[in-house]
Amino acid sequence: MDTAISPELAAKAERDDLLTLGVEEEYLLVDAVEPRAAEAVDAVFAELPGDVRDGVQHEFYRTQIEVASPPQLELDDLATSLRRLRADVGAAAQRAGSRLVAVGTGPAAGHNARVVDNERYHRMRERFGDLSPGPGMCGTHVHVSIPDPETGVRVLNHLRPWLPVLQAATANSPLFGGRETGYASWRSMMWERWPTVGPTPYLRSHEHYLTLISDLEASGAMLDEGMLYWYARLSANYPTVEIRMGDVMPTADDAVLLAALTRALVGTLLREVRAGAEAPDVEHPLLMAAHWRAAHDGLEGLNIDMATREPRPAWRLMRQLFDYVRPELERHGDLATATVLLGRLREQGTGAARQRALLAGGASVSDVVDWLARATTDEHAPNG
């Protein structure tokens, strides 16, 4: 499965003024019977079909695995790609004696995982120590094409106020180590321990962006550009902006909705950039507060309306975002699908809300992991 954009697709995107998108998802590997994480990544790789290996790679810990969809123009094609990747990697995990689980971090108690035997990962562990204890943290990254890096930097500035509500929609890690954390996304709180994690700063230019990367590497806060863990950044490998603040979500439909909204948001902001609109310079502490609120409440509570600086129901802010990007959803042919999927998310709740609903109904942590494993590869897995 090729993760590079084809010349034909690139030409069509340019001709029709459309944006390509792709999704990366990180998953947890758990034991076939017990809910604990399993260091099974090498065994899973050995079971992967040859035609999907190009879209699958190791992550930091031996309990994790990552997939990347090919770039797409059509949302249906992205959905097909993600479902196939989940199904194929899930089947390989089953053959290897484990299960594939789309969850932000390990719900069940277990030992801290070992890092993958990779020189860069060993250097990261040596430099930064035990910043992410447990089985690992699993996120979703959405890539949307941009015309050039300078424009991309301006888009990053415009994205900053919108990302907390998108983060809230991805919340899918209320449990850690066998207990309720009190947060919809505990992964977000663990992730913030790393020195370069956080909202993207307000950037003056692409040159400013590159200078900050150089300064951060020189400071020792990151080994290389790949460790620039801002919630949105320019991809080091593709001509895209990469939005990367969210948990991995339980189902492929959840991920497709996030991708559709993200592409529509980038498309909307590109038009503002081309019109010469200046991005609002939202103060960093307020952004931090909004991202904390997203991690704590998910969509089921409050977040901060950046226009008024006041708390508002997070679902109301999601509705505002949807209405704001509606023209771009329609222009890309995504409006009908996104409307259905948003309604489904409203009805079912975030992954965190679904997990908590199971627990409130008497389910155990093990039952929650069982449901997550089913939902990862089966869109219609019942919530219970």
XYZ file of C-alpha atoms in Angstrom:
384
model
C 0.000 0.000 0.000
C 1.767 3.131 -1.266
C 1.624 6.121 1.109
C 3.044 8.597 -1.445
C 0.738 10.735 -3.568
C 0.468 9.633 -7.178
C 1.163 12.127 -9.984
C -2.376 11.589 -11.289
C -3.946 12.413 -7.925
C -1.722 15.457 -7.485
C -2.669 16.718 -10.943
C -6.392 16.263 -10.276
C -6.121 18.048 -6.923
C -4.350 20.994 -8.550
C -6.744 21.146 -11.507
C -9.873 21.126 -9.338
C -8.353 23.183 -6.485
C -9.007 20.375 -3.984
C -7.008 19.263 -0.970
C -5.693 15.758 -0.462
C -5.796 14.187 2.963
C -4.364 11.196 4.745
C -4.590 9.745 8.233
C -2.053 8.092 10.518
C -3.354 6.042 13.441
C -1.451 4.457 16.331
C -2.934 1.407 18.074
C -2.301 -0.530 21.235
C -1.635 -4.273 21.116
C -3.223 -6.231 23.970
C -3.177 -9.852 24.999
C -5.646 -12.156 23.248
C -7.440 -12.937 26.532
C -6.292 -10.519 29.232
C -6.821 -6.731 28.932
C -3.124 -5.942 29.536
C -0.889 -4.620 26.780
C 1.284 -7.138 24.943
C 4.768 -6.575 23.486
C 3.687 -8.235 20.262
C 4.626 -5.786 17.520
C 7.319 -7.941 15.903
C 5.031 -10.982 15.896
C 2.274 -8.885 14.299
C 4.617 -7.604 11.594
C 5.561 -11.191 10.767
C 1.876 -11.916 10.080
C 1.135 -8.860 7.917
C 0.229 -9.390 4.249
C 2.967 -8.069 1.988
C 0.687 -5.614 0.182
C -0.118 -3.640 3.368
C 3.336 -3.495 4.969
C 4.220 -0.188 3.291
C 1.392 1.427 5.226
C 2.367 -0.014 8.630
C 5.311 0.839 10.881
C 6.658 0.483 14.397
C 5.959 3.062 17.071
C 7.958 3.915 20.205
C 6.964 0.906 22.300
C 6.742 -2.793 21.476
C 3.082 -2.672 22.502
C 2.184 -0.247 19.683
C 1.790 -0.268 15.927
C 1.052 2.566 13.476
C -0.720 2.694 10.118
C -0.786 5.400 7.451
C -3.416 5.670 4.733
C -2.415 6.665 1.200
C -3.264 10.299 0.325
C -6.818 10.568 -1.000
C -9.149 13.096 -2.556
C -12.376 11.181 -1.959
C -13.541 10.688 1.627
C -15.019 7.298 0.710
C -11.598 6.160 -0.511
C -10.032 7.261 2.771
C -12.690 5.353 4.716
C -12.071 2.220 2.648
C -8.321 2.505 3.187
C -8.625 2.942 6.969
C -11.066 0.064 7.322
C -8.802 -2.197 5.312
C -5.742 -1.242 7.364
C -7.589 -1.828 10.627
C -8.955 -5.152 9.387
C -5.647 -6.418 7.995
C -3.553 -5.359 10.992
C -6.258 -6.641 13.340
C -6.236 -10.024 11.616
C -2.426 -10.136 11.793
C -2.594 -9.327 15.506
C -5.072 -12.149 16.021
C -2.786 -14.599 14.231
C 0.057 -13.391 16.468
C -1.944 -14.073 19.624
C -2.915 -10.481 20.419
C -5.605 -7.909 19.679
C -5.574 -4.505 17.980
C -7.146 -1.775 20.125
C -7.794 1.839 19.125
C -7.420 3.620 22.468
C -5.362 6.585 23.654
C -3.427 4.648 26.287
C -3.629 1.404 28.244
C -6.913 1.040 30.156
C -5.749 -2.000 32.148
C -2.951 -2.470 34.660
C 0.282 -3.989 33.413
C 4.039 -3.603 33.252
C 5.744 -0.647 31.586
C 6.565 -1.520 27.994
C 10.042 -1.672 26.460
C 10.941 0.548 23.540
C 11.317 -0.893 20.058
C 14.903 -1.928 19.276
C 15.692 1.147 17.183
C 18.696 3.436 17.569
C 16.636 6.631 17.530
C 14.156 5.308 20.101
C 16.992 4.218 22.385
C 18.511 7.695 22.118
C 15.138 9.239 22.976
C 14.801 6.991 26.027
C 18.339 7.798 27.136
C 17.830 11.563 26.716
C 14.288 11.956 28.044
C 13.902 9.056 30.469
C 10.559 7.718 31.621
C 8.274 10.504 30.360
C 5.575 8.100 29.165
C 5.293 5.170 31.590
C 2.916 2.367 30.735
C 2.192 0.709 27.403
C 2.436 3.835 25.263
C 0.283 6.651 23.897
C -1.712 6.307 20.687
C -2.846 9.272 18.625
C -4.419 10.282 15.322
C -2.610 12.524 12.825
C -4.423 14.091 9.871
C -2.425 15.381 6.884
C -3.937 17.991 4.547
C -2.111 19.281 1.473
C -0.838 22.857 1.239
C 0.573 24.727 -1.754
C 3.875 25.751 -0.134
C 5.531 26.017 3.321
C 5.045 29.780 3.670
C 1.315 29.407 3.142
C 1.377 26.416 5.456
C 2.841 28.484 8.281
C 0.061 31.043 7.903
C -2.503 28.237 8.004
C -0.895 26.970 11.232
C -1.473 30.400 12.774
C -5.145 30.356 11.786
C -5.602 26.793 13.077
C -4.603 27.536 16.659
C -8.009 28.651 18.061
C -9.878 25.709 16.493
C -7.799 22.756 17.614
C -9.102 22.413 21.199
C -12.607 21.510 20.020
C -11.213 18.963 17.547
C -9.102 17.522 20.363
C -12.236 17.248 22.506
C -13.918 15.196 19.767
C -11.093 12.629 19.814
C -11.070 12.019 23.611
C -10.686 8.254 24.056
C -8.582 7.473 27.125
C -10.485 7.951 30.398
C -8.913 4.824 31.930
C -5.284 4.159 32.728
C -3.726 1.287 34.611
C -7.113 -0.119 35.602
C -8.621 3.049 37.041
C -10.776 6.017 36.020
C -8.503 9.057 35.696
C -11.139 11.793 35.816
C -10.031 12.922 32.337
C -11.666 12.129 29.010
C -8.157 11.985 27.490
C -5.523 10.894 29.980
C -3.175 10.354 27.057
C -3.196 14.123 26.497
C -2.030 14.763 30.049
C 0.750 12.175 29.812
C 1.787 13.450 26.388
C 2.284 16.990 27.681
C 5.266 15.815 29.749
C 7.422 15.871 26.611
C 9.232 19.212 26.221
C 8.019 20.064 22.705
C 4.349 19.068 23.106
C 1.783 21.866 23.074
C -0.044 24.418 20.949
C 1.798 25.706 17.911
C 3.290 29.144 18.641
C 2.306 32.148 16.573
C 4.758 32.095 13.677
C 6.089 35.105 11.787
C 7.224 33.185 8.693
C 8.540 29.878 7.442
C 12.024 31.136 8.279
C 10.850 31.701 11.869
C 9.473 28.148 11.910
C 12.818 26.714 10.770
C 14.723 28.861 13.266
C 12.610 27.538 16.126
C 13.308 23.971 15.011
C 17.036 24.678 14.937
C 16.934 26.357 18.348
C 14.954 23.507 19.912
C 17.393 20.930 18.552
C 20.319 22.965 19.865
C 18.659 23.223 23.280
C 18.452 19.440 23.591
C 14.656 19.528 23.925
C 14.386 17.358 20.807
C 16.748 15.144 18.861
C 15.464 16.040 15.395
C 12.550 17.611 13.513
C 10.497 14.451 14.002
C 10.259 15.330 17.698
C 8.518 18.646 16.996
C 5.314 17.585 18.735
C 3.282 20.766 18.348
C -0.446 20.124 17.932
C -0.115 21.241 14.314
C 3.066 21.407 12.259
C 4.400 21.210 8.725
C 5.134 17.636 7.793
C 8.838 16.925 7.411
C 8.100 14.326 4.715
C 5.067 15.525 2.731
C 3.707 18.876 1.403
C 1.063 18.954 4.135
C 0.061 20.453 7.423
C -0.189 17.741 10.058
C -2.812 18.082 12.796
C -1.769 15.751 15.615
C -3.299 16.634 18.987
C -5.923 13.883 19.238
C -6.291 10.398 20.696
C -6.747 7.541 18.278
C -10.514 7.103 18.004
C -12.464 3.845 18.489
C -13.837 3.381 14.970
C -12.809 4.176 11.426
C -15.967 6.299 11.098
C -14.738 8.478 13.974
C -11.421 8.979 12.189
C -13.139 9.761 8.874
C -15.239 12.479 10.521
C -12.132 14.031 12.060
C -10.379 13.934 8.677
C -13.341 15.537 6.878
C -13.622 18.348 9.421
C -9.868 18.918 9.410
C -9.633 19.156 5.623
C -12.626 21.500 5.508
C -11.077 23.645 8.224
C -7.727 23.866 6.418
C -9.549 24.677 3.170
C -11.540 27.425 4.874
C -8.413 28.896 6.434
C -6.529 28.738 3.131
C -9.183 30.969 1.642
C -8.749 33.413 4.521
C -4.993 33.396 4.012
C -5.407 34.067 0.295
C -7.777 36.919 1.124
C -5.082 38.488 3.311
C -6.829 37.910 6.643
C -4.587 38.012 9.693
C -4.807 35.126 12.135
C -5.961 35.967 15.665
C -2.963 35.931 17.988
C -4.612 33.944 20.775
C -2.533 34.059 23.918
C -0.659 30.876 24.734
C -2.022 30.457 28.306
C -5.602 30.618 27.004
C -4.826 27.977 24.384
C -3.267 25.786 27.060
C -6.399 26.178 29.171
C -8.617 25.231 26.238
C -6.555 22.127 25.461
C -6.606 21.156 29.145
C -10.390 21.556 29.096
C -10.589 19.354 25.983
C -8.583 16.651 27.718
C -10.642 16.891 30.883
C -14.178 17.237 29.488
C -14.083 15.873 25.971
C -17.164 17.021 24.053
C -19.458 16.204 26.946
C -18.485 19.262 29.015
C -17.201 22.773 28.430
C -14.492 24.437 26.408
C -13.444 28.015 25.765
C -14.988 30.151 23.047
C -11.890 31.896 21.708
C -13.932 34.808 20.374
C -15.415 35.684 23.767
C -12.873 33.977 26.093
C -15.802 32.454 27.975
C -16.632 28.791 28.704
C -19.278 27.316 26.410
C -20.674 23.802 25.960
C -18.134 21.982 23.826
C -20.848 20.619 21.558
C -21.981 24.174 20.791
C -18.419 25.027 19.759
C -18.313 21.900 17.587
C -21.506 23.010 15.902
C -19.974 26.448 15.278
C -16.932 24.801 13.697
C -19.149 22.612 11.507
C -21.146 25.612 10.287
C -17.933 27.579 9.675
C -16.441 24.881 7.428
C -19.698 23.786 5.758
C -18.883 25.412 2.376
C -15.590 23.510 2.170
C -17.270 20.266 3.227
C -19.708 20.794 0.383
C -17.012 21.792 -2.121
C -15.078 18.576 -1.438
C -18.227 16.433 -1.587
C -18.019 15.554 2.122
C -21.054 17.354 3.551
C -23.531 14.461 3.504
C -21.106 11.983 5.046
C -19.845 14.446 7.646
C -23.414 15.358 8.630
C -24.314 11.719 9.242
C -21.104 10.992 11.143
C -21.422 14.116 13.289
C -24.977 13.102 14.180
C -23.722 9.669 15.133
C -20.988 11.158 17.313
C -23.572 13.405 18.983
C -25.796 10.411 19.700
C -23.080 8.008 20.881
C -20.585 10.429 22.413
C -16.815 10.404 22.211
C -14.815 7.259 22.777
C -14.352 8.352 26.385
C -18.107 8.762 26.845
C -18.754 5.326 25.330
C -16.227 3.702 27.665
C -17.745 5.432 30.679
C -21.237 4.382 29.629
C -20.084 0.759 29.657
C -18.609 1.147 33.127
C -21.772 2.849 34.399
C -23.738 -0.147 33.137
C -21.671 -2.528 35.249
C -18.915 -3.476 32.792
C -15.373 -4.154 33.996
C -12.175 -2.684 32.567
C -11.690 -6.006 30.804
C -15.150 -5.649 29.227
C -14.230 -2.150 28.026
C -11.073 -3.475 26.366
C -13.113 -6.247 24.734
C -15.503 -3.653 23.313
C -12.660 -1.435 22.102
C -11.055 -4.385 20.316
C -14.340 -5.140 18.541
C -14.992 -1.483 17.673
C -11.516 -1.058 16.193
C -12.273 -3.392 13.311
C -16.105 -3.497 13.379
C -18.037 -0.267 12.913
C -21.214 -1.866 14.242
C -19.849 -3.335 17.463
C -22.598 -2.733 20.060
C -21.736 -0.462 22.969
C -22.065 -3.195 25.532
